[in-house]
Amino acid sequence: GLDNPAYDWDAWCRAEKKSSYTRDLIVGGQIRYAVQRLEGTFPAGMAACAERAHVFQFFGSFTGNFPFSLKPFTKIEEEQLFFGGEPPGFTGRLPEMPVHLKVVQWGGNQFTGPIPEQWAELTDLISIDISRNQITVPPLPWGHVSNDKTLPRIRDESQPLPAGLFKAPPVWEKFSSLNVANNPIGWHQSFFFNTVARYPTLRSVDASNTGMFGMAGDIQDQ
């Protein structure tokens, strides 16, 4: 499988001609690669495909951490970057993403941390799906960098808070869909509502089964 340590995936990505047990298509020097029914760990050597990959989709049952940043995959076509889809799924932290990407899909894995601050660079972002993971902290890190999940409100000039506790949110002017359902986050309702209120373009938000508690309170206009 992909996790065969004897296979040189770095060389495979850089080769002009390819042969593989899986379906691949090389058109005009572009890597257009979509593979079904895979399992095991994802090979770190495939980071070398960043220079040429336009379609990079791997469907199956993966394990272990995702091994590299996807930010260098600058030629990926819209919605043509996907990994996994079946349990058990990747563990550890979510990877960095190409800055031009509009749709981010990492649902159905075992990621545990918040989304990377690097995702703030995705200025054309429309949708995030990180549902069905094991995220135990509020997933939008610029609103909350404290272990105290009970804080009921975002920063207000009349209520100064310790330096470094809050960060400026990214400008996502097209952000319309957020799915964080089925994660053991355990966050205060007021903090959640104040976080999503930063994005008036949101039309679909699913935070079901995330262990919310407390009263929603007033949503502050920031």
Short mmCIF file of C-alpha atoms in Angstrom, two decimals:
data_model
loop_
_atom_site.label_atom_id
_atom_site.label_comp_id
_atom_site.label_asym_id
_atom_site.label_seq_id
_atom_site.Cartn_x
_atom_site.Cartn_y
_atom_site.Cartn_z
CA GLY A 1 0.00 0.00 0.00
CA LEU A 2 0.93 3.65 0.24
CA ASP A 3 2.62 2.98 3.58
CA ASN A 4 5.17 0.57 2.07
CA PRO A 5 8.50 1.91 3.48
CA ALA A 6 10.41 0.36 0.58
CA TYR A 7 8.69 2.53 -2.03
CA ASP A 8 10.37 5.83 -2.90
CA TRP A 9 7.36 8.15 -3.18
CA ASP A 10 9.60 11.20 -3.29
CA ALA A 11 11.14 9.88 -6.51
CA TRP A 12 7.71 8.89 -7.80
CA CYS A 13 6.45 12.46 -7.42
CA ARG A 14 9.45 13.89 -9.23
CA ALA A 15 9.56 11.36 -12.08
CA GLU A 16 8.40 12.43 -15.54
CA LYS A 17 6.92 8.99 -16.26
CA LYS A 18 5.10 6.93 -13.67
CA SER A 19 3.99 3.38 -13.20
CA SER A 20 1.91 2.31 -10.23
CA TYR A 21 -0.61 -0.25 -9.08
CA THR A 22 -3.02 2.65 -8.61
CA ARG A 23 -4.62 4.87 -11.23
CA ASP A 24 -2.63 7.94 -12.14
CA LEU A 25 -2.82 10.43 -14.97
CA ILE A 26 -0.07 12.80 -16.03
CA VAL A 27 -1.19 15.51 -18.45
CA GLY A 28 1.17 18.23 -19.60
CA GLY A 29 3.47 17.67 -16.64
CA GLN A 30 0.57 17.90 -14.17
CA ILE A 31 -0.09 15.28 -11.51
CA ARG A 32 -3.80 14.45 -11.50
CA TYR A 33 -4.11 11.65 -8.98
CA ALA A 34 -7.27 10.13 -7.45
CA VAL A 35 -7.09 6.82 -5.61
CA GLN A 36 -9.78 4.73 -3.89
CA ARG A 37 -9.79 2.18 -1.06
CA LEU A 38 -6.44 2.91 0.57
CA GLU A 39 -5.37 2.21 4.14
CA GLY A 40 -2.39 2.67 6.46
CA THR A 41 -0.15 5.64 7.13
CA PHE A 42 0.28 8.36 4.53
CA PRO A 43 3.83 8.57 3.10
CA ALA A 44 5.83 11.69 3.91
CA GLY A 45 7.62 11.40 0.55
CA MET A 46 4.49 12.54 -1.27
CA ALA A 47 5.23 16.07 -0.11
CA ALA A 48 7.41 16.22 -3.23
CA CYS A 49 4.24 16.15 -5.37
CA ALA A 50 3.48 19.73 -4.33
CA GLU A 51 5.29 21.18 -7.32
CA ARG A 52 3.03 19.48 -9.92
CA ALA A 53 -0.17 18.26 -8.24
CA HIS A 54 -3.41 19.66 -9.63
CA VAL A 55 -5.69 16.86 -8.41
CA PHE A 56 -4.65 15.03 -5.24
CA GLN A 57 -7.35 12.83 -3.73
CA PHE A 58 -6.88 9.73 -1.58
CA PHE A 59 -10.00 7.97 -0.31
CA GLY A 60 -9.76 5.28 2.35
CA SER A 61 -8.88 4.42 5.92
CA PHE A 62 -5.72 6.13 7.15
CA THR A 63 -3.93 6.04 10.50
CA GLY A 64 -1.25 8.11 12.23
CA ASN A 65 -0.43 11.79 11.86
CA PHE A 66 -0.70 13.60 8.55
CA PRO A 67 3.02 13.92 7.75
CA PHE A 68 3.50 17.28 6.02
CA SER A 69 2.18 20.78 5.37
CA LEU A 70 -0.11 21.13 2.35
CA LYS A 71 0.59 24.85 2.01
CA PRO A 72 3.12 24.29 -0.85
CA PHE A 73 0.41 22.62 -2.98
CA THR A 74 -0.31 25.89 -4.74
CA LYS A 75 -1.52 24.35 -8.03
CA ILE A 76 -4.36 22.29 -6.59
CA GLU A 77 -7.59 22.95 -8.46
CA GLU A 78 -10.69 23.98 -6.54
CA GLU A 79 -12.02 21.20 -4.28
CA GLN A 80 -9.53 18.67 -5.71
CA LEU A 81 -7.64 18.04 -2.44
CA PHE A 82 -9.02 15.29 -0.20
CA PHE A 83 -7.74 12.58 2.16
CA GLY A 84 -9.47 9.79 4.05
CA GLY A 85 -13.21 9.46 4.52
CA GLU A 86 -13.25 6.20 6.47
CA PRO A 87 -12.29 5.33 10.08
CA PRO A 88 -10.04 5.31 11.99
CA GLY A 89 -8.58 8.43 10.35
CA PHE A 90 -5.62 10.72 10.92
CA THR A 91 -4.52 11.73 14.43
CA GLY A 92 -2.55 14.68 15.84
CA ARG A 93 -2.92 18.22 14.56
CA LEU A 94 -4.61 19.42 11.40
CA PRO A 95 -2.16 20.32 8.60
CA GLU A 96 -1.55 23.68 6.96
CA MET A 97 -3.49 24.21 3.73
CA PRO A 98 -2.90 25.91 0.33
CA VAL A 99 -3.80 29.57 0.70
CA HIS A 100 -6.01 29.64 -2.43
CA LEU A 101 -8.25 26.78 -1.25
CA LYS A 102 -11.94 27.57 -0.78
CA VAL A 103 -13.23 24.34 0.77
CA VAL A 104 -11.44 22.51 3.60
CA GLN A 105 -12.63 18.97 4.39
CA TRP A 106 -11.13 17.00 7.28
CA GLY A 107 -14.28 15.40 8.70
CA GLY A 108 -14.26 11.82 9.99
CA ASN A 109 -10.73 11.64 11.41
CA GLN A 110 -9.14 11.67 14.88
CA PHE A 111 -7.53 15.13 14.93
CA THR A 112 -7.25 16.61 18.42
CA GLY A 113 -6.09 20.21 18.15
CA PRO A 114 -7.58 23.48 16.91
CA ILE A 115 -7.32 24.47 13.27
CA PRO A 116 -3.88 25.92 12.46
CA GLU A 117 -3.51 29.66 12.63
CA GLN A 118 -2.10 29.39 9.09
CA TRP A 119 -5.67 28.83 7.84
CA ALA A 120 -6.17 32.56 8.44
CA GLU A 121 -4.23 33.00 5.18
CA LEU A 122 -7.03 31.32 3.18
CA THR A 123 -8.66 34.61 2.22
CA ASP A 124 -11.15 33.00 -0.21
CA LEU A 125 -12.29 30.36 2.28
CA ILE A 126 -15.95 29.38 1.97
CA SER A 127 -16.33 26.20 4.00
CA ILE A 128 -14.66 24.27 6.85
CA ASP A 129 -15.70 20.74 7.79
CA ILE A 130 -13.82 19.27 10.76
CA SER A 131 -16.76 17.27 12.09
CA ARG A 132 -16.42 13.81 13.62
CA ASN A 133 -12.93 14.28 15.04
CA GLN A 134 -11.55 14.31 18.60
CA ILE A 135 -11.04 18.05 18.99
CA THR A 136 -11.10 19.00 22.68
CA VAL A 137 -10.41 22.75 22.44
CA PRO A 138 -12.37 25.56 20.76
CA PRO A 139 -11.44 25.02 17.09
CA LEU A 140 -10.99 28.68 16.07
CA PRO A 141 -7.69 29.56 17.81
CA TRP A 142 -7.71 33.31 17.25
CA GLY A 143 -10.71 33.65 19.55
CA HIS A 144 -9.35 31.59 22.39
CA VAL A 145 -5.84 30.52 23.40
CA SER A 146 -6.57 29.71 27.01
CA ASN A 147 -7.31 26.35 28.58
CA ASP A 148 -10.25 28.02 30.32
CA LYS A 149 -13.21 27.20 28.08
CA THR A 150 -15.74 28.92 30.34
CA LEU A 151 -14.97 32.52 29.38
CA PRO A 152 -18.38 33.82 28.30
CA ARG A 153 -17.39 36.72 26.07
CA ILE A 154 -14.87 37.90 23.55
CA ARG A 155 -12.60 40.82 24.23
CA ASP A 156 -14.18 44.14 25.06
CA GLU A 157 -12.17 47.33 25.55
CA SER A 158 -14.03 47.99 28.80
CA GLN A 159 -12.97 44.58 30.12
CA PRO A 160 -9.23 44.20 29.56
CA LEU A 161 -7.96 40.64 29.73
CA PRO A 162 -4.44 39.21 30.08
CA ALA A 163 -2.12 39.90 27.17
CA GLY A 164 -2.02 37.12 24.60
CA LEU A 165 -5.32 35.57 25.60
CA PHE A 166 -7.15 36.69 22.45
CA LYS A 167 -5.98 37.11 18.88
CA ALA A 168 -7.39 39.01 15.94
CA PRO A 169 -9.58 36.78 13.74
CA PRO A 170 -8.85 36.35 10.02
CA VAL A 171 -10.85 38.23 7.43
CA TRP A 172 -12.96 35.57 5.71
CA GLU A 173 -15.38 37.66 3.71
CA LYS A 174 -16.87 34.62 1.90
CA PHE A 175 -16.99 32.21 4.84
CA SER A 176 -20.47 30.63 4.70
CA SER A 177 -20.29 27.12 6.22
CA LEU A 178 -18.75 25.73 9.42
CA ASN A 179 -19.20 22.14 10.59
CA VAL A 180 -17.58 21.16 13.90
CA ALA A 181 -20.24 18.62 14.94
CA ASN A 182 -19.43 15.51 16.94
CA ASN A 183 -16.24 16.71 18.60
CA PRO A 184 -15.71 16.52 22.41
CA ILE A 185 -14.96 20.26 22.63
CA GLY A 186 -16.85 21.19 25.79
CA TRP A 187 -17.19 24.96 25.30
CA HIS A 188 -19.33 27.71 26.73
CA GLN A 189 -22.33 28.64 24.60
CA SER A 190 -21.64 32.34 24.86
CA PHE A 191 -18.08 31.90 23.65
CA PHE A 192 -19.28 29.84 20.69
CA PHE A 193 -21.93 32.36 19.63
CA ASN A 194 -19.56 35.30 19.99
CA THR A 195 -17.01 33.47 17.86
CA VAL A 196 -19.33 32.70 14.94
CA ALA A 197 -20.87 36.17 15.16
CA ARG A 198 -17.60 37.53 13.80
CA TYR A 199 -18.61 36.13 10.40
CA PRO A 200 -21.94 37.60 9.20
CA THR A 201 -21.63 35.66 5.92
CA LEU A 202 -22.12 32.32 7.73
CA ARG A 203 -25.28 30.60 6.54
CA SER A 204 -24.71 27.08 7.84
CA VAL A 205 -23.24 26.23 11.25
CA ASP A 206 -23.36 22.77 12.81
CA ALA A 207 -21.95 22.47 16.33
CA SER A 208 -24.19 19.63 17.49
CA ASN A 209 -22.81 17.11 19.97
CA THR A 210 -19.87 19.28 21.02
CA GLY A 211 -20.58 19.43 24.75
CA MET A 212 -21.77 23.03 25.04
CA PHE A 213 -22.72 24.32 28.47
CA GLY A 214 -23.80 27.55 30.18
CA MET A 215 -26.13 30.29 28.97
CA ALA A 216 -25.76 31.88 25.56
CA GLY A 217 -26.01 35.40 26.94
CA ASP A 218 -25.73 38.46 24.73
CA ILE A 219 -23.92 38.29 21.42
CA GLN A 220 -21.54 41.21 21.27
CA ASP A 221 -21.12 43.27 18.15
CA GLN A 222 -17.43 43.30 17.31
#
